[in-house]
Coordinates of C-alpha atoms (C1' of nucleotides) in Angstrom, one line a residue:
Chain A
M762 CA -18.7 -76.5 40.3
D763 CA -18.5 -80.3 40.8
W764 CA -19.4 -82.5 43.4
I765 CA -16.3 -84.5 44.0
Y766 CA -16.1 -86.9 47.0
I767 CA -12.5 -86.9 49.2
A768 CA -11.3 -90.1 47.9
Q769 CA -11.1 -88.4 44.9
L770 CA -9.7 -84.9 45.1
R771 CA -5.7 -86.5 44.4
K772 CA -7.2 -86.4 40.8
H773 CA -8.6 -82.3 41.2
V774 CA -5.8 -80.9 42.4
G775 CA -6.0 -76.7 41.5
E776 CA -9.6 -77.1 40.5
D777 CA -12.3 -75.1 42.3
V778 CA -14.8 -78.4 43.7
E779 CA -17.5 -79.2 46.1
V780 CA -17.3 -81.5 49.0
R781 CA -20.6 -82.9 51.0
G782 CA -20.2 -84.3 53.9
W783 CA -19.6 -83.4 58.0
L784 CA -17.1 -81.7 60.2
R785 CA -15.5 -84.2 62.4
R786 CA -13.6 -81.7 64.0
K787 CA -12.2 -77.7 64.2
R788 CA -9.0 -76.5 65.1
S789 CA -8.8 -73.0 65.3
S790 CA -6.3 -70.3 65.9
G791 CA -7.5 -66.6 65.8
K792 CA -7.1 -65.7 62.0
I793 CA -7.2 -69.6 60.7
H794 CA -9.7 -72.0 61.0
F795 CA -8.9 -75.6 60.0
L796 CA -11.8 -77.8 59.4
S797 CA -11.6 -81.6 59.5
L798 CA -14.3 -83.1 57.1
R799 CA -15.3 -86.7 56.0
D800 CA -17.9 -87.5 53.5
G801 CA -17.8 -91.2 53.6
T802 CA -14.9 -91.4 51.5
G803 CA -11.9 -90.2 53.5
F804 CA -10.9 -87.2 55.1
V805 CA -9.5 -84.0 54.1
Q806 CA -8.5 -80.8 56.3
G807 CA -10.4 -77.6 55.2
I808 CA -8.5 -74.2 55.8
V809 CA -10.3 -70.7 56.2
E810 CA -7.7 -68.1 56.3
K811 CA -9.3 -64.7 57.9
S812 CA -7.1 -62.9 55.5
S813 CA -7.7 -64.1 52.6
V814 CA -11.8 -64.9 52.9
P815 CA -14.9 -62.6 53.6
E816 CA -15.3 -61.9 57.2
E817 CA -18.8 -63.6 56.8
L818 CA -17.6 -66.8 55.8
F819 CA -15.0 -66.8 58.6
N820 CA -17.6 -66.4 61.3
I821 CA -19.6 -69.1 59.7
A822 CA -16.8 -71.3 60.2
K823 CA -16.3 -70.1 63.7
K824 CA -19.8 -71.0 64.7
L825 CA -19.4 -74.2 63.4
K826 CA -19.7 -77.6 65.8
M827 CA -18.2 -81.0 65.7
E828 CA -20.7 -83.2 63.4
S829 CA -22.1 -79.9 61.8
S830 CA -23.1 -81.1 58.0
I831 CA -22.0 -79.0 55.5
I832 CA -21.5 -77.9 52.0
V833 CA -17.6 -76.9 51.5
R834 CA -16.7 -75.4 48.4
G835 CA -13.0 -74.5 47.5
T836 CA -9.8 -75.0 45.5
V837 CA -7.9 -78.4 46.2
K838 CA -4.1 -77.6 46.9
R839 CA -1.4 -79.9 46.9
E840 CA -0.1 -80.2 50.4
E841 CA 2.9 -82.2 51.9
R842 CA 2.1 -82.0 55.2
A843 CA -1.3 -83.4 55.2
P844 CA -2.4 -87.0 55.3
G845 CA -4.0 -87.3 52.5
G846 CA -1.4 -85.1 50.3
V847 CA -4.4 -82.7 49.6
E848 CA -5.8 -80.2 51.8
L849 CA -9.2 -77.7 50.6
L850 CA -8.8 -74.3 50.4
V851 CA -12.0 -73.3 51.4
K852 CA -13.8 -70.2 49.7
D853 CA -17.7 -71.2 51.0
I854 CA -19.5 -73.0 53.2
E855 CA -23.1 -73.8 53.0
V856 CA -24.5 -75.0 56.5
I857 CA -26.7 -78.0 56.1
S858 CA -27.4 -78.5 60.3
I859 CA -25.6 -77.7 63.3
P860 CA -26.0 -79.6 66.2
N861 CA -27.7 -78.5 68.9
K862 CA -25.9 -80.7 71.6
E863 CA -22.2 -81.5 72.1
F864 CA -21.2 -84.9 70.2
P865 CA -21.0 -87.3 72.5
I866 CA -17.9 -89.2 71.2
N867 CA -15.3 -86.9 71.2
K868 CA -12.3 -88.3 72.4
P869 CA -9.6 -90.9 71.7
D870 CA -10.4 -92.9 74.9
H871 CA -13.9 -93.5 75.9
G872 CA -14.9 -97.2 77.5
I873 CA -16.2 -99.6 75.4
D874 CA -19.9 -99.5 77.3
F875 CA -20.3 -96.1 76.0
L876 CA -19.6 -96.7 73.0
M877 CA -21.6 -99.9 72.3
D878 CA -24.1 -97.9 73.7
H879 CA -23.3 -94.9 70.9
R880 CA -22.7 -97.3 67.9
H881 CA -25.0 -95.3 65.7
L882 CA -22.3 -92.4 66.0
W883 CA -19.5 -93.9 66.7
L884 CA -19.4 -95.6 63.2
R885 CA -18.5 -92.1 62.2
T886 CA -15.5 -92.1 63.8
Q887 CA -12.1 -92.7 61.5
R888 CA -11.1 -96.0 63.1
Q889 CA -14.7 -97.8 62.1
F890 CA -14.6 -96.2 58.8
H891 CA -11.2 -98.4 58.1
I892 CA -12.7 -101.0 59.4
L893 CA -15.9 -101.3 58.1
R894 CA -14.0 -100.4 54.6
V895 CA -12.1 -103.4 55.2
R896 CA -15.0 -105.4 55.9
H897 CA -16.6 -104.5 52.5
E898 CA -13.0 -105.2 50.8
I899 CA -13.5 -109.0 52.6
I900 CA -17.0 -110.0 52.1
K901 CA -16.2 -108.7 48.3
S902 CA -13.2 -110.7 47.9
I903 CA -14.8 -113.6 49.3
R904 CA -17.9 -113.5 46.6
E905 CA -14.8 -112.9 43.9
F906 CA -13.1 -116.0 45.0
Y907 CA -16.2 -118.4 44.5
N908 CA -17.7 -116.6 41.2
E909 CA -14.3 -116.8 39.5
R910 CA -14.4 -120.7 40.2
G911 CA -17.6 -121.4 39.0
F912 CA -19.6 -121.6 42.2
V913 CA -23.1 -120.6 42.4
L914 CA -24.4 -118.4 45.4
V915 CA -27.2 -120.0 47.2
D916 CA -28.9 -118.3 49.2
T917 CA -29.8 -120.6 52.3
P918 CA -32.8 -119.8 54.5
I919 CA -32.9 -117.8 57.9
F920 CA -35.9 -119.6 59.1
T921 CA -35.5 -123.4 59.3
G922 CA -36.7 -126.1 61.0
S923 CA -34.9 -127.8 64.2
I924 CA -32.3 -129.4 62.2
G925 CA -28.9 -128.4 62.7
E926 CA -25.6 -129.1 64.4
S927 CA -27.3 -129.3 68.1
A928 CA -30.6 -127.7 68.8
G929 CA -29.9 -126.5 72.1
N930 CA -28.5 -123.7 70.9
L931 CA -31.2 -122.2 68.5
F932 CA -33.6 -119.2 68.6
E933 CA -37.0 -120.1 68.6
L934 CA -39.5 -118.1 67.6
D935 CA -44.0 -119.2 66.5
Y936 CA -44.0 -119.2 62.7
F937 CA -48.0 -118.4 62.6
D938 CA -49.9 -121.3 63.8
Y939 CA -47.5 -124.0 62.3
G940 CA -45.6 -124.5 65.6
K941 CA -41.9 -123.7 66.2
A942 CA -39.3 -122.2 63.6
Y943 CA -36.0 -121.5 64.2
L944 CA -32.9 -118.9 63.3
A945 CA -30.3 -120.8 61.5
Q946 CA -27.1 -121.7 63.0
T947 CA -26.1 -122.8 59.6
G948 CA -26.8 -123.2 56.2
Q949 CA -25.2 -126.5 55.7
L950 CA -27.6 -129.2 55.2
Y951 CA -29.4 -126.6 52.9
L952 CA -26.0 -126.3 50.6
E953 CA -25.6 -130.1 50.7
A954 CA -28.9 -130.3 48.6
A955 CA -27.8 -127.8 46.8
C956 CA -24.7 -128.9 45.6
M957 CA -26.3 -132.1 44.5
A958 CA -28.1 -129.5 41.9
L959 CA -25.3 -127.3 41.3
G960 CA -21.7 -128.8 41.9
K961 CA -20.2 -126.2 43.7
V962 CA -22.2 -123.5 45.5
Y963 CA -21.6 -120.8 48.7
N964 CA -23.3 -118.6 50.4
L965 CA -23.4 -115.3 52.6
G966 CA -25.2 -114.7 55.3
P967 CA -26.3 -113.8 58.9
T968 CA -26.7 -116.9 61.2
F969 CA -27.5 -117.0 64.9
R970 CA -26.3 -119.1 68.1
A971 CA -28.3 -118.7 71.3
E972 CA -25.3 -119.3 73.3
K973 CA -24.4 -117.3 76.5
S974 CA -20.8 -116.9 75.6
K975 CA -19.1 -113.6 76.4
T976 CA -15.6 -113.5 74.8
R977 CA -14.0 -111.4 72.3
R978 CA -14.3 -113.9 69.7
H979 CA -18.5 -114.0 70.1
L980 CA -21.1 -112.7 68.7
I981 CA -25.2 -113.8 69.1
E982 CA -25.5 -112.9 65.0
F983 CA -22.5 -113.3 62.9
W984 CA -22.2 -113.4 59.0
M985 CA -20.9 -117.1 57.7
N986 CA -20.0 -117.9 54.4
E987 CA -20.5 -121.6 53.8
A988 CA -19.1 -123.8 50.6
E989 CA -20.1 -127.2 49.9
V990 CA -18.9 -129.0 46.8
A991 CA -20.2 -132.1 45.4
Y992 CA -17.8 -135.0 44.9
Y993 CA -14.9 -133.0 47.1
Q994 CA -13.1 -135.1 49.6
H995 CA -11.5 -134.4 52.8
E996 CA -7.8 -132.9 50.6
D997 CA -9.8 -131.0 48.2
N998 CA -11.9 -129.1 51.0
I999 CA -8.5 -128.4 52.9
K1000 CA -7.0 -126.9 49.6
L1001 CA -10.4 -124.9 48.8
Q1002 CA -9.7 -123.5 52.5
E1003 CA -6.3 -122.4 51.9
E1004 CA -6.7 -120.8 48.8
L1005 CA -10.0 -118.9 50.0
V1006 CA -8.3 -117.8 52.7
S1007 CA -5.0 -116.9 51.4
Y1008 CA -6.7 -114.8 48.3
V1009 CA -9.3 -113.0 50.8
V1010 CA -5.8 -111.7 52.4
R1011 CA -4.2 -111.0 49.0
K1012 CA -7.0 -109.1 47.6
I1013 CA -6.9 -106.9 50.6
L1014 CA -3.1 -106.2 50.8
E1015 CA -3.9 -104.9 47.2
N1016 CA -7.1 -103.2 47.7
A1017 CA -7.3 -102.2 51.4
E1018 CA -3.6 -101.5 52.4
D1019 CA -4.4 -97.7 53.4
H1020 CA -7.0 -98.6 56.0
L1021 CA -4.9 -101.4 57.6
R1022 CA -2.1 -99.2 57.3
A1023 CA -4.6 -96.5 59.3
L1024 CA -5.5 -99.5 61.8
K1025 CA -1.8 -99.8 62.2
R1026 CA -1.7 -103.2 61.4
D1027 CA 1.6 -105.2 60.7
T1028 CA 0.8 -106.2 56.9
K1029 CA 3.9 -107.7 56.9
R1030 CA 2.5 -110.9 59.0
L1031 CA -0.7 -110.7 56.3
E1032 CA 2.0 -110.8 53.5
K1033 CA 3.3 -114.5 54.7
I1034 CA -0.2 -115.8 54.1
V1035 CA 0.2 -118.1 51.2
P1036 CA -0.6 -122.0 50.6
P1037 CA -0.2 -124.2 51.6
F1038 CA -0.5 -123.8 55.2
P1039 CA 0.7 -125.8 58.2
R1040 CA -1.0 -129.1 58.9
I1041 CA -1.3 -131.1 62.3
T1042 CA -3.8 -134.0 63.4
Y1043 CA -5.7 -133.5 66.3
T1044 CA -3.8 -136.2 68.2
D1045 CA -0.6 -134.8 67.2
A1046 CA -2.0 -131.3 68.7
I1047 CA -2.8 -133.0 71.9
K1048 CA 0.8 -134.3 72.1
L1049 CA 1.9 -130.8 71.2
L1050 CA -0.4 -129.4 74.0
Q1051 CA 1.1 -131.9 76.6
K1052 CA 4.9 -130.9 75.3
K1053 CA 3.9 -127.3 76.3
G1054 CA 2.4 -128.0 79.6
F1055 CA -1.2 -128.5 78.9
S1056 CA -3.0 -131.2 81.2
T1057 CA -5.2 -131.9 77.8
S1058 CA -5.2 -135.3 76.9
W1059 CA -7.2 -137.6 73.9
G1060 CA -10.9 -137.2 73.6
D1061 CA -10.6 -133.7 75.2
D1062 CA -12.3 -130.3 73.5
I1063 CA -8.9 -127.9 72.4
G1064 CA -10.1 -124.7 74.4
G1065 CA -9.4 -121.3 73.9
D1066 CA -5.8 -120.8 75.5
E1067 CA -5.2 -124.1 73.8
E1068 CA -5.6 -123.1 70.2
T1069 CA -3.9 -120.0 70.8
A1070 CA -0.8 -121.9 71.9
I1071 CA -1.3 -124.2 69.0
A1072 CA -1.4 -121.0 66.5
E1073 CA 1.5 -119.8 68.2
E1074 CA 3.9 -122.2 66.8
F1075 CA 3.0 -121.0 63.2
D1076 CA 2.8 -117.8 61.1
K1077 CA 0.4 -118.8 59.1
P1078 CA -3.1 -120.4 60.1
V1079 CA -2.7 -123.8 60.8
V1080 CA -5.4 -126.6 60.1
V1081 CA -5.8 -129.2 62.7
E1082 CA -7.7 -132.0 61.4
K1083 CA -9.1 -135.4 62.3
Y1084 CA -10.7 -134.5 65.4
P1085 CA -12.5 -137.8 67.3
R1086 CA -15.4 -138.5 66.2
K1087 CA -17.3 -138.3 69.5
M1088 CA -16.4 -134.6 69.5
K1089 CA -18.0 -133.5 66.1
A1090 CA -21.0 -133.5 64.4
F1091 CA -23.1 -136.8 63.5
Y1092 CA -22.7 -135.8 60.0
M1093 CA -18.9 -136.0 59.1
Q1094 CA -17.3 -138.7 57.4
P1095 CA -15.4 -141.6 59.3
D1096 CA -11.7 -141.6 58.8
P1097 CA -11.4 -144.8 56.6
E1098 CA -7.9 -145.0 58.2
N1099 CA -9.6 -144.7 62.0
P1100 CA -12.4 -144.9 62.4
D1101 CA -12.1 -143.1 65.3
V1102 CA -11.6 -139.9 64.0
V1103 CA -13.6 -137.9 61.4
L1104 CA -12.5 -136.2 58.2
C1105 CA -12.8 -132.8 59.5
D1106 CA -10.6 -129.8 59.9
D1107 CA -10.6 -126.5 62.0
M1108 CA -8.5 -123.4 60.4
L1109 CA -6.9 -121.6 63.2
A1110 CA -5.8 -118.1 62.3
P1111 CA -2.5 -116.7 63.7
E1112 CA -2.0 -114.3 66.7
G1113 CA -4.6 -116.0 68.6
Y1114 CA -7.6 -115.1 66.6
G1115 CA -9.1 -118.4 66.9
E1116 CA -10.8 -120.9 64.8
I1117 CA -11.9 -119.4 61.7
I1118 CA -13.0 -122.0 59.7
G1119 CA -14.8 -125.2 60.8
A1120 CA -15.2 -128.2 57.9
S1121 CA -15.9 -131.2 57.1
E1122 CA -16.1 -134.5 54.5
R1123 CA -20.3 -135.2 54.6
I1124 CA -21.1 -138.9 55.0
W1125 CA -22.6 -139.7 52.0
Q1126 CA -23.6 -143.5 52.4
K1127 CA -27.1 -143.8 53.8
E1128 CA -27.1 -146.5 56.6
V1129 CA -24.0 -145.2 57.7
L1130 CA -25.9 -141.6 58.3
V1131 CA -28.6 -143.6 59.9
E1132 CA -26.7 -145.3 62.3
R1133 CA -24.9 -141.9 63.1
I1134 CA -27.9 -140.1 63.7
K1135 CA -29.2 -142.9 65.7
E1136 CA -25.9 -142.8 67.7
F1137 CA -26.3 -139.1 68.8
G1138 CA -29.9 -139.6 70.0
L1139 CA -31.1 -137.4 67.3
D1140 CA -34.9 -137.8 65.9
L1141 CA -34.6 -139.9 62.4
D1142 CA -37.9 -138.0 61.2
T1143 CA -36.9 -134.9 61.1
Y1144 CA -33.8 -135.6 58.6
D1145 CA -36.5 -137.1 56.0
W1146 CA -35.0 -134.7 53.4
Y1147 CA -31.2 -134.8 54.8
L1148 CA -31.5 -138.8 54.3
D1149 CA -33.5 -138.3 50.8
L1150 CA -30.1 -136.4 49.7
R1151 CA -28.2 -139.9 50.3
E1152 CA -31.0 -141.9 48.2
F1153 CA -30.8 -140.0 45.4
G1154 CA -27.6 -140.2 43.5
T1155 CA -25.3 -139.8 46.6
V1156 CA -21.8 -139.0 46.2
P1157 CA -18.9 -138.1 48.8
H1158 CA -19.5 -134.1 49.6
S1159 CA -17.4 -132.1 51.7
G1160 CA -17.5 -128.0 52.8
F1161 CA -17.0 -125.7 55.2
G1162 CA -18.2 -122.6 57.3
M1163 CA -15.9 -119.4 57.7
G1164 CA -16.6 -116.8 60.2
V1165 CA -16.5 -113.4 58.7
E1166 CA -15.9 -111.3 62.0
R1167 CA -13.4 -113.5 63.2
V1168 CA -11.7 -113.0 59.5
V1169 CA -12.1 -109.2 59.8
A1170 CA -10.7 -109.2 63.3
W1171 CA -7.8 -111.0 62.5
I1172 CA -6.9 -109.3 59.2
C1173 CA -8.0 -106.0 61.2
G1174 CA -5.9 -106.5 63.9
L1175 CA -8.9 -106.0 66.3
E1176 CA -9.1 -106.9 70.0
H1177 CA -12.6 -108.4 69.5
V1178 CA -15.5 -109.0 66.8
R1179 CA -17.8 -106.5 68.1
E1180 CA -15.8 -104.2 65.8
A1181 CA -16.5 -106.1 62.8
I1182 CA -19.4 -105.6 62.3
P1183 CA -21.7 -102.7 62.0
F1184 CA -24.0 -103.1 64.8
A1185 CA -23.1 -105.9 67.0
R1186 CA -25.7 -108.6 68.7
T1187 CA -23.4 -109.3 71.8
L1188 CA -24.8 -111.2 75.3
Y1189 CA -27.8 -108.8 76.6
R1190 CA -26.8 -106.1 73.8
I1191 CA -29.4 -105.2 70.8
H1192 CA -29.4 -101.7 71.2
P1193 CA -28.9 -99.9 69.3
Chain B
rU95 C1' -25.4 -120.7 84.0
rC96 C1' -20.7 -120.4 86.9
rC97 C1' -16.2 -117.5 87.9
rA98 C1' -14.1 -112.5 88.4
rG99 C1' -13.4 -107.2 87.9
rC100 C1' -15.8 -103.0 87.6
rG101 C1' -20.0 -98.5 88.3
rU102 C1' -17.8 -91.2 91.5
rG103 C1' -19.2 -84.2 87.1
rG104 C1' -21.0 -85.3 79.5
rC105 C1' -16.5 -88.5 78.9
rU106 C1' -11.5 -90.9 81.3
rC107 C1' -10.2 -91.7 86.0
rA108 C1' -8.3 -90.1 91.5
rA109 C1' -9.9 -89.8 96.2
rU110 C1' -4.5 -92.7 102.0
rC111 C1' -6.5 -95.8 108.2
rG112 C1' -13.9 -94.3 107.2
rG113 C1' -12.7 -87.9 108.2
rC114 C1' -14.4 -80.8 104.1
rA115 C1' -15.7 -84.9 96.5
rG116 C1' -10.8 -83.7 92.8
rA117 C1' -7.9 -83.7 88.0
rG118 C1' -7.3 -84.1 83.1
rC119 C1' -10.6 -84.1 78.6
rG120 C1' -15.1 -82.2 76.9
rU121 C1' -18.3 -78.0 76.4
rC122 C1' -18.9 -72.1 77.0
rC123 C1' -16.0 -67.4 76.9
rG124 C1' -11.2 -64.9 75.8
rG125 C1' -6.4 -65.3 73.0
rC126 C1' -3.4 -67.0 69.3
rU127 C1' -2.1 -67.5 60.9
rG128 C1' 0.0 -74.3 59.9
rU129 C1' -3.3 -77.0 63.7
rU130 C1' -3.5 -83.3 63.3
rA131 C1' -5.8 -86.1 70.8
rA132 C1' -3.6 -78.3 68.9
rC133 C1' -1.6 -74.6 72.9
rC134 C1' -2.1 -70.6 76.4
rG135 C1' -5.9 -68.4 80.2
rG136 C1' -10.7 -67.9 83.2
rA137 C1' -16.0 -70.4 83.7
rU138 C1' -19.6 -74.6 83.7
rG139 C1' -20.5 -78.9 85.6
rG140 C1' -21.6 -83.8 91.4
rU141 C1' -28.6 -87.5 94.5
rU142 C1' -20.6 -91.1 94.3
rG143 C1' -26.0 -97.0 89.7
rG144 C1' -30.5 -98.6 93.2
rG145 C1' -32.4 -100.0 98.1
rG146 C1' -31.3 -101.2 103.2
rG147 C1' -27.4 -101.8 107.2
rU148 C1' -23.4 -100.9 110.6
rU149 C1' -20.8 -95.6 112.2
rC150 C1' -20.7 -89.2 115.8
rG151 C1' -19.3 -89.7 110.1
rA152 C1' -20.0 -93.7 104.4
rG153 C1' -17.4 -92.7 97.6
rU154 C1' -14.9 -96.3 101.3
rC155 C1' -17.0 -101.6 105.5
rC156 C1' -21.8 -105.3 105.3
rC157 C1' -26.5 -107.3 102.9
rU158 C1' -29.4 -106.8 98.4
rC159 C1' -31.0 -105.4 93.5
rC160 C1' -29.6 -103.5 88.2
rG161 C1' -26.1 -102.8 85.0
rC162 C1' -21.7 -103.3 82.8
rU163 C1' -16.8 -105.8 81.2
rG164 C1' -13.8 -110.4 80.7
rG165 C1' -13.1 -115.6 80.9
rA166 C1' -15.4 -120.8 81.5
rG167 C1' -18.1 -123.9 78.9
rC168 C1' -20.0 -124.0 73.5
rC169 C1' -18.7 -122.5 68.7
rA170 C1' -17.2 -119.3 63.3

RNA sequence: UCCAGCGUGGCUCAAUCGGCAGAGCGUCCGGCUGUUAACCGGAUGGUUGGGGGUUCGAGUCCCUCCGCUGGAGCCA
């Protein structure tokens, strides 16, 4: 008898198969047991009828508890009433293990503190299964997007020196007797180096921010995809971002629509995500906010509520570009038409999911960069290799970073990014 | 770090003005041949987050500590 994964059962109607998995729930009548089974690929119901199986098998089924690990053998039967279209008429159950304790997650309305404490078991529930499958598809499609376009994967280091956007938010650790090392909060500077060697490059990996942020959009450890392209300027950069985001959404609709439906995501809203995306300058965004009753003025940050207010004007992600120079990082290229703003953009996801991309054209002239480093009060010496990139064969280049969990949260319609990653590191929570 | 809220059986919550600590779910036992958060009957289950105080009497009021949640700042 062949071992078949539940996701493939529809191709085996009428056959006797073996399913290796777990019992996620059991409902019983006096003479029939309904075994809700999962095996990591999907869910199926096993039927054990007293009148058609040996008494011993019926009694084994009776003793099974939630999250018993079992190998079930039986006949695949088409069944219109079943959610997946098929059921398993059980002929044999091989018990691997029956827990002694009751499974703690046994109803739909546990509190978030309890669930996070039991994340290692929470992962087994249907909702988390669907979310993590979508996350997998999203990451897969991000890689596909770049690979199809001739980008080269460049893995940037996680241990770094102190350079980056802002040294205050870095996790610090001892690097033997060498001094301090820091966990990367971006791989951008390394990608800038790599794009001068390989043209079009990207990375995808974990980043760390030592910010005491406690909101639905923040994790301490989160995954970021960054891209950097030599000779790309502001417009090329925005176009690449639009293509990436719409590609990912399209691929998820193609490959993971079942999961989105199971998560009760309104996929109609995702079907609208095709380029071009609406654009607004920072300056116009401030005017829009003022018209909507915010007291924000030019030079102020655009906070969470303001982001949501801007995003709700559009049914696609909106590109907010050309922020004031003083608000943004030192390496961003000033706009030749208005040196008070820089050639950067943030992409805000619809439905209040906030910033999913931060991007800019980078300063490529050495003198300008040196000037900006000084202006920001940064230590020129720590930027020695970064300045080298402007010494040897410097060219205009641009790039961006996309927060994977925020994209997952948006596409899945989650209320909080902590469900968008297998084991979330949030403020003060590192176990399990 | 700051602001706000919450902490009561395994879980989610209730408890009137300060006056006998309760319900639903889970679990266990019994019943039921089509259940999808099954249903019906019964049983089990408590140092009300810790410490201190006020009071004849505190889950409830006060102080303090701890934990959690959301938000601000900052960011993807």
